Amino acid sequence: MKLGSPFRPRLLSALLISIFLGSAPATPAQERGELRIATSYKLMTLDPQYANLNENTSLLSHIYERLVYQDENLELKPGLATSWRPLSDTQWAFKLRDKVRFHDGSAFDADDVVYTIERIRDFLKPPSGGFRSYVSGIKSVSAPDPLTVLIETDGAVPNLPLFFSSLFVMNRPSEGFETTEDLNAGHPPNGTGPYRFESWSSGESLRLARNDDYWGGKPAWSKVTFRVIENPAARVAALSTGEVDVADAIPARDVASLKERGARVASVGAARVNFVQFDVARDTLPGVTDKSGEPIANPFKNPLVRRALTLATDRGILVDKILAGYGTAAAQVFPNGLPGTSANLLPEAPNYDEAKRLLAKAGFPDGFNLVLAGPAGRYPGDAESLQAVAQSWARIGVNAQPAAAPFSVFNTKRAAGDYGVWYGGTSGEAVDIILHSLLASPDPERGTGALNFGKYRNEAFDAMLARAESIAVGPERNAALAQATELVMADQPIIPLYHFHHIVGYGSRIGSYVLHPRGWTTAMQTLPATE
């Protein structure tokens, strides 16, 4: 494994742009009837603005669309908005695409965008307000004409277009706001996307039909059926026997056998990171003791200890053995090469002698004991990663007892402070969004630190991140984010472990499958085989 292997962005052809916008236009030879997809994603709701989870946004992207979308390099591209520009530090103008219609035949216009923003900001309440943070800074929104939206923010929001790459646009009803309950109870979802809603059985299936009037061109498949198969082995079996055409979230260990049976596999580095996180705030920690089992002062407050454990972590084993090569060793929150990453941050090979020296310098020449918590079955290789990290740390005298639990149990206990150090993972639309939630000092008023369960604080980093966030999306902002990342990672508040790869398998009816680093599974990424 090459620890420093960069993520190499690929240039999009016009075809790939059309795929990620909505759907690649089909030719008569390409139309192959029904597309059958086995997915690990369990659609929770038909409300596209209820919860910011991949299982919802991935599947509902067939029906609904965004003003802006991210291509496979996470660059912003026009969606339902054809252009956007700041009028001042606190004002934006978005120009909308003309001659777009919702599935019920009504015309899409600026009033629908106003409704979408107001519904998320003013109507949906937690926990249904999963997208509220994206619009909480919007002071007012108006529609001076049918194809223009004017937005005024409370302060400078230079990355407002990025926020809109996560928001599905809904059709304004005749009065009031549609409720999540109404949408789930049978109100047909009404979007502008390439596929129309047919039926949904919660936890089992989602059935879609082609939108022949789609503004982006006629979609390739006349029907699309998603079968929810949460068990990875069952998804692999369904693809192997030809019951489905596509299966997502393929375990790396099954890739070779799938290829032997004639299936093809696509993979891409995920725009996410899995990591070890430390509690650096409390004076003593649950599960952290000396070698005799007596409680000790929190060792993770000392950056030398955090650095020692980083140097004692063998990322090569995680990537090569546990992920079978379908992963990239990590030194920051996104794979190298994506916007906002630093080319100077490369994963290090383990150095156990130096790790022991640092541990002794920190006052722990004999090491200590700890419980290393984490979820089981949430991420590829999660439980196995706990074991591997524990084995690495044992080489410097830190005896880690792995404690894997179902994600719901782990998440509850982590939030309650039951752990002193743990394995986790997170993803987001951009580097700054992860930095903002994972490493920035917890501050409810600013909305920072939502995932900073270790209560890490670094005023210099906070200032650098705030400066970067004040810069418009582009090279200058990316450079500022890279500098902020370099500063915070030198302090080791987390140990980045790896960026696992999204792996999708597909059968003979599929010509190609284009993966996206956000991990979406859609019919629009699936092109039929040609004869």
Short mmCIF file of C-alpha atoms in Angstrom, two decimals:
data_model
loop_
_atom_site.label_atom_id
_atom_site.label_comp_id
_atom_site.label_asym_id
_atom_site.label_seq_id
_atom_site.Cartn_x
_atom_site.Cartn_y
_atom_site.Cartn_z
CA MET A 1 0.00 0.00 0.00
CA LYS A 2 1.20 3.51 -0.80
CA LEU A 3 0.39 5.54 2.28
CA GLY A 4 0.71 8.77 0.37
CA SER A 5 -1.38 7.78 -2.65
CA PRO A 6 -3.45 10.84 -3.61
CA PHE A 7 -7.08 10.90 -4.60
CA ARG A 8 -7.00 11.73 -8.31
CA PRO A 9 -10.04 13.71 -9.46
CA ARG A 10 -11.29 12.75 -12.91
CA LEU A 11 -12.51 15.22 -15.46
CA LEU A 12 -16.20 14.93 -16.28
CA SER A 13 -17.30 14.46 -19.84
CA ALA A 14 -20.59 15.95 -20.98
CA LEU A 15 -22.11 12.51 -20.48
CA LEU A 16 -21.07 12.32 -16.84
CA ILE A 17 -22.34 15.83 -16.22
CA SER A 18 -25.74 14.78 -17.51
CA ILE A 19 -25.67 11.71 -15.28
CA PHE A 20 -25.12 13.69 -12.11
CA LEU A 21 -27.51 16.45 -13.08
CA GLY A 22 -30.34 14.02 -13.43
CA SER A 23 -30.21 11.33 -16.07
CA ALA A 24 -28.22 10.45 -19.14
CA PRO A 25 -30.55 10.76 -22.15
CA ALA A 26 -31.36 7.30 -23.49
CA THR A 27 -31.13 6.14 -27.07
CA PRO A 28 -33.61 3.52 -28.32
CA ALA A 29 -30.90 0.86 -28.17
CA GLN A 30 -30.16 1.74 -24.56
CA GLU A 31 -33.69 1.42 -23.20
CA ARG A 32 -33.84 -1.80 -21.23
CA GLY A 33 -37.09 -1.67 -19.29
CA GLU A 34 -36.83 -2.16 -15.55
CA LEU A 35 -33.67 -1.53 -13.56
CA ARG A 36 -33.46 -3.59 -10.36
CA ILE A 37 -31.20 -2.31 -7.56
CA ALA A 38 -30.42 -4.00 -4.26
CA THR A 39 -29.60 -1.26 -1.78
CA SER A 40 -28.42 -1.09 1.79
CA TYR A 41 -30.27 2.22 2.10
CA LYS A 42 -33.52 1.94 4.03
CA LEU A 43 -35.67 4.90 2.99
CA MET A 44 -37.07 6.40 6.18
CA THR A 45 -39.56 8.89 4.77
CA LEU A 46 -40.99 10.37 1.58
CA ASP A 47 -40.39 13.87 2.94
CA PRO A 48 -37.26 15.08 1.10
CA GLN A 49 -36.53 17.69 3.78
CA TYR A 50 -37.02 15.55 6.88
CA ALA A 51 -33.61 14.02 7.57
CA ASN A 52 -30.15 14.69 6.16
CA LEU A 53 -29.17 11.04 5.68
CA ASN A 54 -27.74 9.34 2.60
CA GLU A 55 -30.51 6.73 2.65
CA ASN A 56 -33.05 9.50 2.09
CA THR A 57 -31.16 11.90 -0.16
CA SER A 58 -29.86 9.15 -2.43
CA LEU A 59 -33.21 7.55 -3.20
CA LEU A 60 -35.32 10.71 -3.24
CA SER A 61 -32.92 12.34 -5.73
CA HIS A 62 -34.78 10.41 -8.44
CA ILE A 63 -37.94 12.37 -7.67
CA TYR A 64 -36.68 15.73 -6.41
CA GLU A 65 -33.86 18.00 -7.55
CA ARG A 66 -31.60 20.68 -6.09
CA LEU A 67 -30.79 24.19 -7.29
CA VAL A 68 -27.12 23.27 -7.35
CA TYR A 69 -25.41 19.89 -7.42
CA GLN A 70 -21.90 18.56 -6.79
CA ASP A 71 -20.12 16.63 -9.53
CA GLU A 72 -17.79 13.73 -8.80
CA ASN A 73 -14.99 16.17 -7.91
CA LEU A 74 -17.38 17.93 -5.49
CA GLU A 75 -17.38 21.02 -7.69
CA LEU A 76 -20.64 22.99 -7.91
CA LYS A 77 -22.68 22.72 -11.12
CA PRO A 78 -26.02 24.20 -12.22
CA GLY A 79 -29.12 22.20 -11.36
CA LEU A 80 -32.53 23.85 -11.20
CA ALA A 81 -30.58 27.09 -10.93
CA THR A 82 -28.63 27.98 -14.06
CA SER A 83 -26.47 30.62 -12.35
CA TRP A 84 -25.96 32.47 -9.08
CA ARG A 85 -24.01 35.50 -7.93
CA PRO A 86 -23.55 37.60 -4.79
CA LEU A 87 -25.01 41.10 -5.00
CA SER A 88 -23.32 42.12 -1.74
CA ASP A 89 -21.91 40.41 1.36
CA THR A 90 -25.46 39.60 2.46
CA GLN A 91 -27.43 39.33 -0.80
CA TRP A 92 -27.55 36.62 -3.48
CA ALA A 93 -29.42 36.25 -6.76
CA PHE A 94 -30.20 32.83 -8.25
CA LYS A 95 -31.44 32.49 -11.83
CA LEU A 96 -33.67 29.48 -12.41
CA ARG A 97 -34.01 27.04 -15.27
CA ASP A 98 -36.93 27.79 -17.60
CA LYS A 99 -39.56 25.32 -18.87
CA VAL A 100 -39.17 22.85 -16.01
CA ARG A 101 -42.31 21.09 -14.81
CA PHE A 102 -43.22 19.11 -11.75
CA HIS A 103 -44.57 15.60 -12.18
CA ASP A 104 -48.15 16.86 -11.81
CA GLY A 105 -47.63 19.16 -14.81
CA SER A 106 -47.34 22.42 -12.87
CA ALA A 107 -44.53 24.80 -13.81
CA PHE A 108 -41.48 25.16 -11.59
CA ASP A 109 -40.72 28.76 -10.63
CA ALA A 110 -39.16 30.96 -7.99
CA ASP A 111 -42.15 30.68 -5.68
CA ASP A 112 -41.35 26.98 -5.19
CA VAL A 113 -37.83 27.88 -4.04
CA VAL A 114 -39.24 30.42 -1.59
CA TYR A 115 -41.59 27.76 -0.25
CA THR A 116 -38.75 25.23 0.08
CA ILE A 117 -36.58 27.58 2.13
CA GLU A 118 -39.45 28.73 4.34
CA ARG A 119 -40.65 25.16 4.96
CA ILE A 120 -37.21 24.05 6.15
CA ARG A 121 -36.45 27.21 8.11
CA ASP A 122 -39.84 28.01 9.66
CA PHE A 123 -42.03 24.91 9.60
CA LEU A 124 -40.06 21.70 10.12
CA LYS A 125 -38.97 21.23 13.72
CA PRO A 126 -36.25 18.99 15.16
CA PRO A 127 -35.74 16.11 14.75
CA SER A 128 -37.35 16.74 11.36
CA GLY A 129 -35.25 19.84 10.80
CA GLY A 130 -32.17 18.01 9.60
CA PHE A 131 -31.47 20.63 6.92
CA ARG A 132 -32.26 23.70 8.99
CA SER A 133 -28.62 24.64 9.54
CA TYR A 134 -28.30 25.24 5.79
CA VAL A 135 -30.97 27.98 5.80
CA SER A 136 -30.83 29.30 9.37
CA GLY A 137 -28.71 32.25 8.21
CA ILE A 138 -31.28 33.34 5.61
CA LYS A 139 -33.03 36.51 6.76
CA SER A 140 -35.44 36.77 3.83
CA VAL A 141 -36.17 35.19 0.47
CA SER A 142 -38.26 36.68 -2.34
CA ALA A 143 -39.22 36.10 -5.97
CA PRO A 144 -39.10 39.35 -7.99
CA ASP A 145 -39.96 37.38 -11.12
CA PRO A 146 -40.74 33.70 -11.89
CA LEU A 147 -37.13 32.83 -12.70
CA THR A 148 -35.24 34.88 -10.09
CA VAL A 149 -34.77 34.26 -6.37
CA LEU A 150 -33.29 36.96 -4.14
CA ILE A 151 -31.86 35.92 -0.78
CA GLU A 152 -30.76 38.15 2.06
CA THR A 153 -28.66 36.63 4.84
CA ASP A 154 -28.06 37.77 8.42
CA GLY A 155 -24.33 37.98 7.72
CA ALA A 156 -21.87 36.95 5.05
CA VAL A 157 -22.55 33.39 3.83
CA PRO A 158 -20.08 32.97 0.96
CA ASN A 159 -20.79 29.26 0.57
CA LEU A 160 -24.58 29.59 0.26
CA PRO A 161 -24.60 27.84 -3.16
CA LEU A 162 -22.90 24.85 -1.53
CA PHE A 163 -25.68 24.68 1.05
CA PHE A 164 -28.25 24.58 -1.73
CA SER A 165 -26.54 21.51 -3.18
CA SER A 166 -28.15 19.60 -0.30
CA LEU A 167 -31.72 20.95 -0.46
CA PHE A 168 -34.44 19.34 -2.56
CA VAL A 169 -36.95 21.76 -4.05
CA MET A 170 -40.63 21.03 -3.37
CA ASN A 171 -43.72 22.30 -5.16
CA ARG A 172 -45.68 24.96 -3.26
CA PRO A 173 -49.17 23.63 -2.40
CA SER A 174 -52.27 25.78 -2.73
CA GLU A 175 -52.08 26.71 0.94
CA GLY A 176 -49.96 26.08 4.02
CA PHE A 177 -47.07 23.66 4.39
CA GLU A 178 -47.19 19.96 3.64
CA THR A 179 -46.51 17.84 6.69
CA THR A 180 -44.18 14.88 6.85
CA GLU A 181 -47.13 12.78 8.00
CA ASP A 182 -49.15 13.70 4.91
CA LEU A 183 -46.27 12.87 2.59
CA ASN A 184 -45.75 9.50 4.24
CA ALA A 185 -49.46 8.73 4.29
CA GLY A 186 -50.02 8.82 0.57
CA HIS A 187 -49.68 12.32 -0.83
CA PRO A 188 -47.79 11.46 -4.03
CA PRO A 189 -44.28 12.99 -3.99
CA ASN A 190 -44.22 15.73 -6.62
CA GLY A 191 -40.77 16.68 -7.84
CA THR A 192 -39.06 17.72 -11.07
CA GLY A 193 -36.68 14.75 -11.23
CA PRO A 194 -36.09 12.13 -13.94
CA TYR A 195 -38.33 9.52 -12.28
CA ARG A 196 -41.87 9.64 -10.92
CA PHE A 197 -43.01 8.00 -7.72
CA GLU A 198 -45.06 4.80 -8.06
CA SER A 199 -45.04 3.06 -4.68
CA TRP A 200 -43.12 2.70 -1.44
CA SER A 201 -43.11 -0.03 1.17
CA SER A 202 -41.12 1.18 4.17
CA GLY A 203 -38.04 -0.93 4.72
CA GLU A 204 -38.77 -3.07 1.68
CA SER A 205 -38.96 -1.33 -1.70
CA LEU A 206 -39.31 1.87 -3.71
CA ARG A 207 -40.77 1.74 -7.22
CA LEU A 208 -40.30 4.51 -9.79
CA ALA A 209 -41.38 5.18 -13.37
CA ARG A 210 -39.62 7.22 -16.01
CA ASN A 211 -40.52 10.90 -16.36
CA ASP A 212 -40.80 11.15 -20.14
CA ASP A 213 -41.10 14.95 -19.88
CA TYR A 214 -37.91 15.40 -17.88
CA TRP A 215 -36.15 18.64 -18.84
CA GLY A 216 -32.74 16.95 -18.87
CA GLY A 217 -33.64 14.34 -21.50
CA LYS A 218 -35.47 11.04 -21.51
CA PRO A 219 -34.09 8.76 -18.75
CA ALA A 220 -32.49 5.47 -19.69
CA TRP A 221 -34.80 3.14 -17.73
CA SER A 222 -38.57 2.88 -18.04
CA LYS A 223 -38.93 1.48 -14.51
CA VAL A 224 -36.68 1.42 -11.46
CA THR A 225 -37.17 -0.82 -8.44
CA PHE A 226 -35.07 -0.51 -5.29
CA ARG A 227 -35.11 -3.56 -3.03
CA VAL A 228 -33.91 -2.87 0.49
CA ILE A 229 -31.53 -5.68 1.43
CA GLU A 230 -29.66 -4.68 4.55
CA ASN A 231 -27.60 -7.87 4.84
CA PRO A 232 -24.43 -7.54 2.71
CA ALA A 233 -24.25 -11.29 1.94
CA ALA A 234 -27.83 -11.24 0.74
CA ARG A 235 -27.12 -8.30 -1.57
CA VAL A 236 -24.12 -10.11 -3.02
CA ALA A 237 -26.21 -13.26 -3.52
CA ALA A 238 -29.00 -11.33 -5.26
CA LEU A 239 -26.49 -9.86 -7.71
CA SER A 240 -24.72 -13.19 -8.25
CA THR A 241 -27.97 -14.97 -9.17
CA GLY A 242 -29.20 -12.19 -11.45
CA GLU A 243 -32.14 -11.22 -9.23
CA VAL A 244 -30.90 -7.62 -9.37
CA ASP A 245 -28.80 -5.63 -11.82
CA VAL A 246 -26.95 -3.47 -9.29
CA ALA A 247 -25.99 -3.96 -5.64
CA ASP A 248 -24.45 -1.22 -3.49
CA ALA A 249 -22.20 -1.33 -0.40
CA ILE A 250 -20.41 -4.50 -1.53
CA PRO A 251 -17.99 -5.78 1.14
CA ALA A 252 -14.40 -5.71 -0.10
CA ARG A 253 -13.99 -9.39 0.81
CA ASP A 254 -16.67 -10.32 -1.76
CA VAL A 255 -15.23 -8.43 -4.73
CA ALA A 256 -13.05 -11.27 -6.01
CA SER A 257 -15.83 -13.87 -5.88
CA LEU A 258 -18.26 -11.52 -7.64
CA LYS A 259 -15.79 -10.98 -10.45
CA GLU A 260 -15.32 -14.74 -10.78
CA ARG A 261 -19.08 -15.05 -11.31
CA GLY A 262 -19.04 -12.50 -14.11
CA ALA A 263 -20.12 -9.37 -12.26
CA ARG A 264 -18.24 -6.11 -12.59
CA VAL A 265 -17.30 -3.78 -9.77
CA ALA A 266 -16.89 -0.01 -9.53
CA SER A 267 -15.33 1.80 -6.57
CA VAL A 268 -14.38 5.33 -5.53
CA GLY A 269 -12.80 6.89 -2.46
CA ALA A 270 -15.50 8.19 -0.14
CA ALA A 271 -15.80 11.88 0.72
CA ARG A 272 -15.65 10.99 4.39
CA VAL A 273 -13.23 9.89 7.09
CA ASN A 274 -13.16 7.21 9.76
CA PHE A 275 -11.09 8.10 12.80
CA VAL A 276 -10.24 7.65 16.46
CA GLN A 277 -11.46 10.53 18.64
CA PHE A 278 -10.24 11.43 22.14
CA ASP A 279 -12.06 13.00 25.08
CA VAL A 280 -9.66 15.82 25.95
CA ALA A 281 -11.91 17.75 28.33
CA ARG A 282 -12.62 15.69 31.45
CA ASP A 283 -10.09 15.12 34.22
CA THR A 284 -10.70 11.37 34.41
CA LEU A 285 -12.29 9.05 31.89
CA PRO A 286 -14.34 5.87 32.06
CA GLY A 287 -12.29 2.79 31.17
CA VAL A 288 -8.90 4.57 31.35
CA THR A 289 -6.67 3.21 34.14
CA ASP A 290 -3.10 2.35 34.99
CA LYS A 291 -1.82 -1.19 34.55
CA SER A 292 -3.17 -2.16 37.99
CA GLY A 293 -6.67 -0.99 37.10
CA GLU A 294 -6.63 2.22 39.14
CA PRO A 295 -8.10 5.41 37.58
CA ILE A 296 -5.56 7.91 36.27
CA ALA A 297 -5.68 11.50 35.10
CA ASN A 298 -6.91 11.89 31.54
CA PRO A 299 -3.84 11.08 29.42
CA PHE A 300 -5.40 12.45 26.22
CA LYS A 301 -5.11 16.01 27.46
CA ASN A 302 -1.40 15.68 26.71
CA PRO A 303 -0.68 16.15 22.98
CA LEU A 304 2.40 13.91 23.36
CA VAL A 305 0.12 10.98 24.20
CA ARG A 306 -2.13 11.71 21.25
CA ARG A 307 0.92 11.91 19.00
CA ALA A 308 2.31 8.65 20.39
CA LEU A 309 -0.93 6.79 19.70
CA THR A 310 -0.99 8.24 16.18
CA LEU A 311 2.53 6.95 15.53
CA ALA A 312 1.52 3.56 16.93
CA THR A 313 -1.42 3.17 14.51
CA ASP A 314 -0.81 0.95 11.50
CA ARG A 315 -3.11 2.27 8.78
CA GLY A 316 -1.57 -0.14 6.29
CA ILE A 317 -3.16 -3.13 8.02
CA LEU A 318 -6.53 -1.38 8.05
CA VAL A 319 -6.47 -0.59 4.34
CA ASP A 320 -4.69 -3.65 2.96
CA LYS A 321 -6.07 -6.37 5.19
CA ILE A 322 -9.41 -5.24 6.58
CA LEU A 323 -10.56 -3.22 3.55
CA ALA A 324 -8.76 -5.52 1.08
CA GLY A 325 -7.27 -2.50 -0.66
CA TYR A 326 -10.63 -0.74 -1.08
CA GLY A 327 -9.68 2.21 1.04
CA THR A 328 -7.14 5.00 1.33
CA ALA A 329 -5.04 5.70 4.42
CA ALA A 330 -6.06 9.06 5.89
CA ALA A 331 -4.22 12.06 7.27
CA GLN A 332 -7.10 14.56 7.01
CA VAL A 333 -10.88 14.59 6.69
CA PHE A 334 -11.19 14.12 2.89
CA PRO A 335 -9.06 12.15 0.43
CA ASN A 336 -6.16 14.18 -0.95
CA GLY A 337 -7.03 16.14 -4.09
CA LEU A 338 -10.59 17.10 -3.19
CA PRO A 339 -11.28 20.83 -2.68
CA GLY A 340 -9.96 22.13 0.65
CA THR A 341 -7.50 19.30 1.30
CA SER A 342 -3.80 19.79 1.96
CA ALA A 343 -1.17 18.20 -0.28
CA ASN A 344 1.23 18.43 2.67
CA LEU A 345 -0.71 16.02 4.86
CA LEU A 346 0.19 12.43 4.08
CA PRO A 347 -0.38 9.32 6.22
CA GLU A 348 2.64 8.15 8.19
CA ALA A 349 3.90 4.61 8.58
CA PRO A 350 3.96 3.46 12.22
CA ASN A 351 7.04 4.29 14.29
CA TYR A 352 6.76 2.32 17.51
CA ASP A 353 10.14 3.36 18.94
CA GLU A 354 9.30 7.04 18.62
CA ALA A 355 5.82 6.39 20.00
CA LYS A 356 7.31 4.72 23.10
CA ARG A 357 9.71 7.63 23.57
CA LEU A 358 6.88 10.17 23.44
CA LEU A 359 4.75 8.11 25.80
CA ALA A 360 7.59 7.94 28.33
CA LYS A 361 8.19 11.69 27.98
CA ALA A 362 4.50 12.24 28.74
CA GLY A 363 4.88 10.27 31.98
CA PHE A 364 3.63 6.86 30.86
CA PRO A 365 6.74 4.72 30.34
CA ASP A 366 4.76 1.56 31.06
CA GLY A 367 1.65 2.64 29.14
CA PHE A 368 -1.89 2.36 30.50
CA ASN A 369 -5.20 0.59 29.95
CA LEU A 370 -8.24 1.85 28.08
CA VAL A 371 -11.52 0.78 26.53
CA LEU A 372 -11.66 1.52 22.80
CA ALA A 373 -15.33 1.83 21.82
CA GLY A 374 -16.93 1.82 18.40
CA PRO A 375 -19.93 0.73 16.34
CA ALA A 376 -20.33 -2.71 14.79
CA GLY A 377 -21.86 -2.97 11.33
CA ARG A 378 -22.11 0.76 10.68
CA TYR A 379 -19.02 1.18 8.48
CA PRO A 380 -16.95 -1.21 6.35
CA GLY A 381 -14.46 -2.93 8.62
CA ASP A 382 -15.50 -1.10 11.80
CA ALA A 383 -15.35 -3.90 14.38
CA GLU A 384 -12.22 -5.35 12.75
CA SER A 385 -10.60 -1.90 12.81
CA LEU A 386 -11.08 -1.72 16.58
CA GLN A 387 -9.19 -4.99 16.95
CA ALA A 388 -6.39 -3.90 14.62
CA VAL A 389 -5.89 -0.54 16.36
CA ALA A 390 -5.83 -2.27 19.75
CA GLN A 391 -3.15 -4.67 18.52
CA SER A 392 -1.03 -1.79 17.23
CA TRP A 393 -1.27 0.16 20.49
CA ALA A 394 -0.32 -2.91 22.52
CA ARG A 395 3.14 -2.66 20.97
CA ILE A 396 3.83 0.53 22.97
CA GLY A 397 2.27 -0.71 26.22
CA VAL A 398 -1.22 0.75 25.77
CA ASN A 399 -3.63 -2.11 26.38
CA ALA A 400 -6.86 -1.32 24.57
CA GLN A 401 -9.95 -3.42 25.13
CA PRO A 402 -12.18 -3.20 22.01
CA ALA A 403 -15.86 -2.62 22.79
CA ALA A 404 -18.05 -2.80 19.68
CA ALA A 405 -21.79 -2.21 19.95
CA PRO A 406 -24.72 -1.66 17.56
CA PHE A 407 -24.59 1.90 16.28
CA SER A 408 -27.74 3.02 18.13
CA VAL A 409 -26.25 1.80 21.43
CA PHE A 410 -22.80 3.22 20.68
CA ASN A 411 -24.21 6.59 19.61
CA THR A 412 -26.32 6.92 22.77
CA LYS A 413 -23.43 6.00 25.06
CA ARG A 414 -20.99 8.28 23.26
CA ALA A 415 -23.35 11.24 23.61
CA ALA A 416 -23.80 10.40 27.31
CA GLY A 417 -20.04 10.47 27.92
CA ASP A 418 -19.64 6.76 28.61
CA TYR A 419 -16.45 6.54 26.54
CA GLY A 420 -13.00 8.09 26.82
CA VAL A 421 -11.78 7.20 23.33
CA TRP A 422 -13.68 5.79 20.39
CA TYR A 423 -13.75 4.97 16.69
CA GLY A 424 -16.20 6.90 14.51
CA GLY A 425 -16.89 8.23 11.04
CA THR A 426 -18.45 11.23 9.33
CA SER A 427 -19.10 12.67 5.90
CA GLY A 428 -20.24 15.97 4.45
CA GLU A 429 -20.61 18.11 1.38
CA ALA A 430 -17.23 19.79 1.84
CA VAL A 431 -14.09 19.86 3.97
CA ASP A 432 -15.22 22.92 5.92
CA ILE A 433 -18.51 21.32 6.90
CA ILE A 434 -16.67 18.41 8.52
CA LEU A 435 -14.09 20.68 10.16
CA HIS A 436 -16.95 22.87 11.39
CA SER A 437 -18.76 20.00 13.08
CA LEU A 438 -15.96 17.59 14.07
CA LEU A 439 -13.02 19.75 15.18
CA ALA A 440 -14.24 23.30 15.81
CA SER A 441 -14.85 24.26 19.44
CA PRO A 442 -18.39 23.41 20.55
CA ASP A 443 -20.48 26.57 20.34
CA PRO A 444 -24.30 26.28 20.10
CA GLU A 445 -24.67 29.90 19.01
CA ARG A 446 -22.30 29.45 16.04
CA GLY A 447 -23.52 25.91 15.45
CA THR A 448 -19.97 24.51 15.60
CA GLY A 449 -18.75 21.29 17.17
CA ALA A 450 -21.88 19.19 16.77
CA LEU A 451 -19.71 16.07 16.33
CA ASN A 452 -16.90 17.25 18.60
CA PHE A 453 -17.80 14.77 21.33
CA GLY A 454 -14.26 15.00 22.70
CA LYS A 455 -14.80 18.70 23.52
CA TYR A 456 -11.53 19.67 21.84
CA ARG A 457 -10.85 23.43 21.73
CA ASN A 458 -8.26 25.31 19.70
CA GLU A 459 -8.81 29.06 19.40
CA ALA A 460 -6.17 29.49 16.68
CA PHE A 461 -7.86 26.82 14.57
CA ASP A 462 -11.30 28.31 15.19
CA ALA A 463 -10.05 31.68 13.93
CA MET A 464 -8.43 30.16 10.83
CA LEU A 465 -11.57 28.16 10.04
CA ALA A 466 -13.79 31.21 10.48
CA ARG A 467 -11.56 33.16 8.11
CA ALA A 468 -11.67 30.36 5.53
CA GLU A 469 -15.45 30.19 5.79
CA SER A 470 -15.67 33.94 5.09
CA ILE A 471 -14.04 33.49 1.66
CA ALA A 472 -16.08 32.74 -1.45
CA VAL A 473 -15.94 29.20 -2.79
CA GLY A 474 -12.82 28.81 -4.93
CA PRO A 475 -9.02 28.39 -4.81
CA GLU A 476 -8.44 31.00 -2.08
CA ARG A 477 -10.99 29.36 0.20
CA ASN A 478 -9.53 25.91 -0.51
CA ALA A 479 -6.03 27.10 0.38
CA ALA A 480 -7.26 28.66 3.64
CA LEU A 481 -9.06 25.43 4.59
CA ALA A 482 -5.91 23.43 3.85
CA GLN A 483 -3.87 25.69 6.15
CA ALA A 484 -6.45 25.39 8.92
CA THR A 485 -6.43 21.61 8.52
CA GLU A 486 -2.63 21.48 8.77
CA LEU A 487 -2.75 23.48 12.00
CA VAL A 488 -5.37 21.35 13.72
CA MET A 489 -4.04 17.99 12.59
CA ALA A 490 -0.62 18.84 14.05
CA ASP A 491 -2.36 18.80 17.45
CA GLN A 492 -3.89 15.33 16.82
CA PRO A 493 -7.39 15.82 18.32
CA ILE A 494 -8.33 12.80 16.21
CA ILE A 495 -6.39 10.06 14.45
CA PRO A 496 -7.62 9.90 10.84
CA LEU A 497 -7.59 6.22 9.90
CA TYR A 498 -8.93 5.76 6.38
CA HIS A 499 -11.31 6.86 3.68
CA PHE A 500 -13.11 3.67 2.75
CA HIS A 501 -14.19 3.14 -0.83
CA HIS A 502 -17.78 2.94 -1.97
CA ILE A 503 -18.09 -0.35 -3.87
CA VAL A 504 -20.93 -1.17 -6.26
CA GLY A 505 -21.37 -4.38 -8.23
CA TYR A 506 -23.36 -4.68 -11.45
CA GLY A 507 -24.39 -7.38 -13.89
CA SER A 508 -24.48 -7.95 -17.64
CA ARG A 509 -27.45 -5.66 -18.35
CA ILE A 510 -25.40 -2.68 -17.16
CA GLY A 511 -22.89 -1.02 -19.46
CA SER A 512 -21.27 1.17 -16.81
CA TYR A 513 -21.82 2.56 -13.35
CA VAL A 514 -20.40 5.96 -12.38
CA LEU A 515 -19.67 6.27 -8.66
CA HIS A 516 -19.83 9.50 -6.67
CA PRO A 517 -17.68 10.16 -3.57
CA ARG A 518 -20.81 11.11 -1.61
CA GLY A 519 -21.91 7.47 -1.88
CA TRP A 520 -25.23 7.94 -3.63
CA THR A 521 -26.91 4.96 -5.32
CA THR A 522 -29.11 6.06 -8.22
CA ALA A 523 -30.50 4.91 -11.53
CA MET A 524 -28.97 8.03 -13.06
CA GLN A 525 -25.49 6.64 -12.44
CA THR A 526 -26.42 3.39 -14.21
CA LEU A 527 -26.16 3.16 -18.00
CA PRO A 528 -27.62 0.18 -19.90
CA ALA A 529 -25.40 -2.15 -21.85
CA THR A 530 -25.56 -1.74 -25.61
CA GLU A 531 -25.82 -4.65 -28.02
#
